[in-house]
Every structure is written in structure tokens, then in C-alpha cells.
PDB file of C-alpha atoms in Angstrom:
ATOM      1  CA  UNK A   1       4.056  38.138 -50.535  1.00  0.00           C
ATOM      2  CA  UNK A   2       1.404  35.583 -48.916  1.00  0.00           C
ATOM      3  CA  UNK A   3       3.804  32.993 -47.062  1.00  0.00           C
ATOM      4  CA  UNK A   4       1.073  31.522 -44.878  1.00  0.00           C
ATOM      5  CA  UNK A   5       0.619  28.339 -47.080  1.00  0.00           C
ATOM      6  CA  UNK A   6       4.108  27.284 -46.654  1.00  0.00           C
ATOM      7  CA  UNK A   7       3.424  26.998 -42.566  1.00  0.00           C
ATOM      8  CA  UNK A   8      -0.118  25.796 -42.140  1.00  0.00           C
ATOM      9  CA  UNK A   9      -3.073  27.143 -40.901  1.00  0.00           C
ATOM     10  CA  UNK A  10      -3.633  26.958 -36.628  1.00  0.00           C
ATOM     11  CA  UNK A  11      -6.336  23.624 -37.768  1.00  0.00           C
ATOM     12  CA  UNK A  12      -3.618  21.750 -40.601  1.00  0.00           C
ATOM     13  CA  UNK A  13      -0.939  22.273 -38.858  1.00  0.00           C
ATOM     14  CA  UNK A  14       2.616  22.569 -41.008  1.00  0.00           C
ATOM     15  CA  UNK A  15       2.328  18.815 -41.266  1.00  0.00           C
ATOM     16  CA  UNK A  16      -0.410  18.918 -43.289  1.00  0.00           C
ATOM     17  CA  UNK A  17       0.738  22.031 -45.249  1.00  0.00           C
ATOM     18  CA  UNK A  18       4.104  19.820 -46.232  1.00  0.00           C
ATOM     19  CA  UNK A  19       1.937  17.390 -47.553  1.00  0.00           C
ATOM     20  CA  UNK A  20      -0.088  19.426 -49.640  1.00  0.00           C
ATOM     21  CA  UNK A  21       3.536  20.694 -50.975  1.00  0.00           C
ATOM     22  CA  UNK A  22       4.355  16.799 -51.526  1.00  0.00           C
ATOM     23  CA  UNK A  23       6.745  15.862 -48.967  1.00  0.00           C
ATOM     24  CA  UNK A  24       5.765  12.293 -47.898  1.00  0.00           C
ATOM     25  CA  UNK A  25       5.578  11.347 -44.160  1.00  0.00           C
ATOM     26  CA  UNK A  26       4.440   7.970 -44.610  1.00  0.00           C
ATOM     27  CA  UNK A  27       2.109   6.332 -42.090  1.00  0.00           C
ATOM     28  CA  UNK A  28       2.016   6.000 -38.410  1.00  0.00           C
ATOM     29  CA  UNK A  29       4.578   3.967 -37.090  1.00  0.00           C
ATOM     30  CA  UNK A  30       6.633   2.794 -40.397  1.00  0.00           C
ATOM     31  CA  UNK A  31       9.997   4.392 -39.024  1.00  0.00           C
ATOM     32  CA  UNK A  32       9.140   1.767 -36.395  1.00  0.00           C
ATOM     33  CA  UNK A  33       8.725  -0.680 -38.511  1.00  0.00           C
ATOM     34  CA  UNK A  34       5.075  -1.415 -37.410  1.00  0.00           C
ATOM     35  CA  UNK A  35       2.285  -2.004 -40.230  1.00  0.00           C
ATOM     36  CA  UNK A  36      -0.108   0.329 -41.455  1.00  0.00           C
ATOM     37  CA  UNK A  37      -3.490  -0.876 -39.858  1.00  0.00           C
ATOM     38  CA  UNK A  38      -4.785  -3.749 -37.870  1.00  0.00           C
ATOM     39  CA  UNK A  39      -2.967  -5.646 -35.310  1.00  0.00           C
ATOM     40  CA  UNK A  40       0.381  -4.485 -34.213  1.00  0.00           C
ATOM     41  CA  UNK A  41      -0.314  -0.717 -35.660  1.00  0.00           C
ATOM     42  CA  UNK A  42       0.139   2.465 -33.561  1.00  0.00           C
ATOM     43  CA  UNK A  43      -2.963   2.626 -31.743  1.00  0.00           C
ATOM     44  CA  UNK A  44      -5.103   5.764 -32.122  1.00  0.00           C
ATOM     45  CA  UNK A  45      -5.027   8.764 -30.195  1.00  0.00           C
ATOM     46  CA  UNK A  46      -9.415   8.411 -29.550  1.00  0.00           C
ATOM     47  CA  UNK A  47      -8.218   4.716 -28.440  1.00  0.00           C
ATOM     48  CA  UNK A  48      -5.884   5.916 -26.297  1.00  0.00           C
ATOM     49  CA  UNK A  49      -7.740   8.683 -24.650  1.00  0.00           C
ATOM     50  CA  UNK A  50     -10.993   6.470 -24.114  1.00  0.00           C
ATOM     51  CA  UNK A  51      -8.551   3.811 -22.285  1.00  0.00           C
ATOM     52  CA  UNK A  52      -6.826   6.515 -20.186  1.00  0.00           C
ATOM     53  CA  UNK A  53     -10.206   7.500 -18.965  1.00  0.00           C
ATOM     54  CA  UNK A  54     -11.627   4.427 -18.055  1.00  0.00           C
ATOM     55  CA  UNK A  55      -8.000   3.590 -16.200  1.00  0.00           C
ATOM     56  CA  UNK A  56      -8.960   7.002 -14.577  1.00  0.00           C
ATOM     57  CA  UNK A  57     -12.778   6.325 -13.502  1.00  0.00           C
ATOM     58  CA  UNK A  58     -11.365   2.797 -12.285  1.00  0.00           C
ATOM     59  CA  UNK A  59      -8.784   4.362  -9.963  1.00  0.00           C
ATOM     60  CA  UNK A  60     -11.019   6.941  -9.153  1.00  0.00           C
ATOM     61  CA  UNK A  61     -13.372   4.385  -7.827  1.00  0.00           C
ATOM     62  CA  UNK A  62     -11.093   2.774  -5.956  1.00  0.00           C
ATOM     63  CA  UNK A  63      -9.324   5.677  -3.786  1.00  0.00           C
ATOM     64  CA  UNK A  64     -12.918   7.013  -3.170  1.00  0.00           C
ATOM     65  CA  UNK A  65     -14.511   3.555  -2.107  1.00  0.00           C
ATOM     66  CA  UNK A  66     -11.201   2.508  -0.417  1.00  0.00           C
ATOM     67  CA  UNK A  67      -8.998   4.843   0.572  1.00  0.00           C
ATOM     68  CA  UNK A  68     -10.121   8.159   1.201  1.00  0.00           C
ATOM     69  CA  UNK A  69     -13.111   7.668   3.630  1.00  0.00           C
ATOM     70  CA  UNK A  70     -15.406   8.463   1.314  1.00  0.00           C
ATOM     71  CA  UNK A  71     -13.513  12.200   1.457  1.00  0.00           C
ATOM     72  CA  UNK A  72     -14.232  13.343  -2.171  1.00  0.00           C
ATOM     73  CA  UNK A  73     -11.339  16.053  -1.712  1.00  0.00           C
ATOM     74  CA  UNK A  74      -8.791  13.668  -0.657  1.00  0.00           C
ATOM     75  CA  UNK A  75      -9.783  11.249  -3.704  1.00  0.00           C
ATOM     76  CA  UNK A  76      -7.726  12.610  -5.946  1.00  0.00           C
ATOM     77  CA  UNK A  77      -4.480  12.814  -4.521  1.00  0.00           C
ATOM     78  CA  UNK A  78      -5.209   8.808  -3.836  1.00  0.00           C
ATOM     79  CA  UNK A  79      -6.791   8.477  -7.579  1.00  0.00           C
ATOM     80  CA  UNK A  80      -3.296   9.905  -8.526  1.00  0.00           C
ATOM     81  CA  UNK A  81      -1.114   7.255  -6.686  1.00  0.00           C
ATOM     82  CA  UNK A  82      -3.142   4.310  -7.087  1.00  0.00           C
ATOM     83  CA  UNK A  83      -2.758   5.327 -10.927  1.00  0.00           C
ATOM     84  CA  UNK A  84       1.071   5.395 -10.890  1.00  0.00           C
ATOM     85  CA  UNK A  85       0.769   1.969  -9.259  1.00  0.00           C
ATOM     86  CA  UNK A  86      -1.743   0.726 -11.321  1.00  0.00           C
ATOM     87  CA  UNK A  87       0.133   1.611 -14.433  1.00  0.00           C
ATOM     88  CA  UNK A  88       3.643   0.692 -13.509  1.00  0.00           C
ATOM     89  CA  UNK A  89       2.487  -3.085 -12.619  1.00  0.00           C
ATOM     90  CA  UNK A  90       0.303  -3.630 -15.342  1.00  0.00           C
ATOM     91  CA  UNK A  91       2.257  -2.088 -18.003  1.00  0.00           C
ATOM     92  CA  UNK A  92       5.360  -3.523 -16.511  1.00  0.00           C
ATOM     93  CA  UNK A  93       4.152  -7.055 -16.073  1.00  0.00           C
ATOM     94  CA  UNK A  94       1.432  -7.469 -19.024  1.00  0.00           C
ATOM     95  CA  UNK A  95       1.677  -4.519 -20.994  1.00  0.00           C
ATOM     96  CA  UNK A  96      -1.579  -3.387 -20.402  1.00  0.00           C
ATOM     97  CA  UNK A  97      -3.435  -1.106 -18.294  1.00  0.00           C
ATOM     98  CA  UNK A  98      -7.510  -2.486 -17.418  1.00  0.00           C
ATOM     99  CA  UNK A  99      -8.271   0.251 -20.173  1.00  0.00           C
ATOM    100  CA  UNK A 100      -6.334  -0.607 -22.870  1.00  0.00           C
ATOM    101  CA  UNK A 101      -6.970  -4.190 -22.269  1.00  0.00           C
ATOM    102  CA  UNK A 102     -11.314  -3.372 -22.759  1.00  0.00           C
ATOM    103  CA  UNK A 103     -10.286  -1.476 -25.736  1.00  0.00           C
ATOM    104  CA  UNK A 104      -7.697  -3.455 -27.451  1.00  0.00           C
ATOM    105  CA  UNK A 105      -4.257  -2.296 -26.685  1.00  0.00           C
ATOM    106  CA  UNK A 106      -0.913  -3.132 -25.780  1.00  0.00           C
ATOM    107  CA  UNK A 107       2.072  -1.211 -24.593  1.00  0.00           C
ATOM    108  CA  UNK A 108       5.108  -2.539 -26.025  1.00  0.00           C
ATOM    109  CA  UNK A 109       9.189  -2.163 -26.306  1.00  0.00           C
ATOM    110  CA  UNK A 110      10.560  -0.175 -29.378  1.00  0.00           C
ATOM    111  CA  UNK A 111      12.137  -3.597 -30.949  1.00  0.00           C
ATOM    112  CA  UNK A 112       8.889  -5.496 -30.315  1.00  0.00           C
ATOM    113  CA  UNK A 113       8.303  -7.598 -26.707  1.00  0.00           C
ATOM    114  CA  UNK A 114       7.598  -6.822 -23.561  1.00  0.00           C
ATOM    115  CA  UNK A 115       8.196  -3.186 -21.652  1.00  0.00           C
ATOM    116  CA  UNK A 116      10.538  -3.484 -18.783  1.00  0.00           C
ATOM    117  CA  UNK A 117       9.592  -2.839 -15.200  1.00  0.00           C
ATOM    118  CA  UNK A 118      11.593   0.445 -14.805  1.00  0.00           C
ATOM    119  CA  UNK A 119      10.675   1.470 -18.486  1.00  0.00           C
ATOM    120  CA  UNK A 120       7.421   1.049 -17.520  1.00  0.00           C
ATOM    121  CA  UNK A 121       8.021   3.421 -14.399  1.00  0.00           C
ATOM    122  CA  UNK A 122       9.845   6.052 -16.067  1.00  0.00           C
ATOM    123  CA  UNK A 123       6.798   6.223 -19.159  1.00  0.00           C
ATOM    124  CA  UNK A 124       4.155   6.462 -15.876  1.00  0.00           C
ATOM    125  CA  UNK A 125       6.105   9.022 -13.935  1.00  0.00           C
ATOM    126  CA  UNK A 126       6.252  11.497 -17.246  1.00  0.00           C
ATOM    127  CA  UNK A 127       2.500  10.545 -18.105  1.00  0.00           C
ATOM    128  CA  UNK A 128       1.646  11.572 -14.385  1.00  0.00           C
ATOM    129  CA  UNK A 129       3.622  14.758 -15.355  1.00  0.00           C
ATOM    130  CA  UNK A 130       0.418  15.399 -18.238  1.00  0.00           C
ATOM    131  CA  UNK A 131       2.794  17.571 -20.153  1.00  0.00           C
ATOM    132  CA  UNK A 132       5.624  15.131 -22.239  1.00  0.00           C
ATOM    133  CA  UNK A 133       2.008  12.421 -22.749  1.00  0.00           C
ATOM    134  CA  UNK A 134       0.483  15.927 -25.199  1.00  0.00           C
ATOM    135  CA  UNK A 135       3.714  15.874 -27.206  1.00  0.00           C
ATOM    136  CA  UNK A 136       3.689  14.009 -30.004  1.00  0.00           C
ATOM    137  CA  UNK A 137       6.179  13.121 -32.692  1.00  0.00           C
ATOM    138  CA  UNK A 138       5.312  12.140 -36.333  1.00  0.00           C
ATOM    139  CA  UNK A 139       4.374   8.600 -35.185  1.00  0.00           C
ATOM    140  CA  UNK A 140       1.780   9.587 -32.514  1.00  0.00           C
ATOM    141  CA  UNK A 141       3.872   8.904 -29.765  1.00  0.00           C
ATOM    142  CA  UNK A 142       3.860  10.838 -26.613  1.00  0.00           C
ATOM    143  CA  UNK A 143       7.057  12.042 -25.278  1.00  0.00           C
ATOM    144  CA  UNK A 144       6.569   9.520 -22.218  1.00  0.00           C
ATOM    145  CA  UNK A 145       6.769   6.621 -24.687  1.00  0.00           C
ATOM    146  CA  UNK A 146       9.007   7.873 -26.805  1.00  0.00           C
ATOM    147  CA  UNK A 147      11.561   8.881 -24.046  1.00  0.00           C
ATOM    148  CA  UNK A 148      11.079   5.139 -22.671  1.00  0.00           C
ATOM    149  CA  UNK A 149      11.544   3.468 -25.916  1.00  0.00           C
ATOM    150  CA  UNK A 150       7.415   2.394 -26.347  1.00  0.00           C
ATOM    151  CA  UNK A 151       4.941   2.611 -28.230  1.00  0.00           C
ATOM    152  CA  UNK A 152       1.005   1.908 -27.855  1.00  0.00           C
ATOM    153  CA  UNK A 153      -0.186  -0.995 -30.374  1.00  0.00           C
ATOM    154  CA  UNK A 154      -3.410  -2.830 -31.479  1.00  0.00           C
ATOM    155  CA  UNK A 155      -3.619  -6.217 -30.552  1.00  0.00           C
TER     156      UNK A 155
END
């Protein structure tokens, strides 16, 4: 017997195979109470990315031009810490990073309202970590935000 619909293929994923079965999911961020599109909606993952990577290139800049001597090998263990600091005060204070801000997006508490300060430090420690920021849960949330109670919206 031929199981292999019941799990997904390695591109669907078993989400998708559910789906086809009929289990319903619902959208992106309705556990959370969030709507379905436009402002206040879980931001998209190609959002997301494109913000983390002009954060990146804009703290890249600035431990090159300022802080490493113009050492390109020493760059990146500077790009790395004026990251964390980068994140934790503007995610902590505003709720948005200079990358999220260009592209529309706001980092905000579970119940709606601002992030906290140390909220805001633990979701930038595990998103300097790389690993818990690739898993996601059903809402497209990393791990860091989940595990700090956030999630990414559209303003």
C-alpha cells in the first residue's frame, strides 16, 4: 500500500497534504487573533527576509566604516554585535528594526502593544542563534518570537 499521500511530498510538506485531505488550518495568525491581510496581519516571510538583510547590510556598514579599521575579517564579529544592539533598542523601544521600518513592519507583543525591553533581548539573542528564527509554527512565527511572546505585523 502507497502511504506517501497521507505525509506529503519533500516540496508540500504534510501541511499541505492535510489540506488536500480537508483538515482546515485557517490563515496566518487567526489563533492570534490577527486579520487575514492588510494592516496588523502576520507579515510575510519574503518581507521579513528582505528587512533582515537590509538590517544586515546597515550593520555591516557600520562595523566596517566604524569599527573595525577598515579590517574586512574583523567586520563581522562587529556586524554581529552592533546587530544585537541594534535590534534590542529598536525593537525594544519602537518595535522596529531600520529594515522593517523601509518595508512596512512592526514587531509587536502577543496581546497587541508594544514588545518589552527584555522580550525584545531574549527574541534577538535566539535570532543571533540563526537556528530557533528557521522554525516556524503554523502561524509563521519563528521560534525566537514565539518563545518571546511576538509576532511580526504589517503596519
Amino acid at each position: 500500500m502507497d502511504n506517501r499521500h497521507a505525509i506529503g511530498s519533500w516540496i508540500s510538506g504534510p501541511r499541505a497534504a492535510a489540506e488536500d485531505m480537508g483538515v482546515e488550518f485557517g490563515y496566518r495568525g487567526q489563533q492570534l487573533g490577527l486579520p487575514k491581510e492588510g494592516p496588523g496581519s502576520v507579515a510575510r516571510p519574503g518581507r521579513r527576509f528582505a528587512a533582515l538583510f537590509i538590517d544586515w547590510a546597515l550593520c555591516l556598514l557600520i562595523a566596517y566604516g566604524l569599527l573595525s579599521g577598515g579590517r574586512a575579517q574583523s567586520a563581522s564579529n562587529w556586524t554581529l554585535l552592533v546587530f544585537t544592539v541594534l535590534s534590542v533598542l529598536t525593537v525594544g523601544t519602537v518595535g522596529f528594526t531600520p529594515g522593517k521600518r523601509l518595508l512596512g513592519l512592526r514587531v509587536v507583543a502577543e496581546g497587541g502593544g508594544r514588545i518589552t525591553l527584555p522580550r525584545a533581548l531574549v527574541r534577538t539573542v535566539l535570532l543571533v542563534l540563526v537556528i530557533p528564527a528557521v522554525v516556524w509554527d503554523r502561524d509563521g512565527r519563528g521560534l525566537h518570537d514565539r518563545l518571546s511572546r511576538a509576532v511580526q505585523v504589517r503596519l
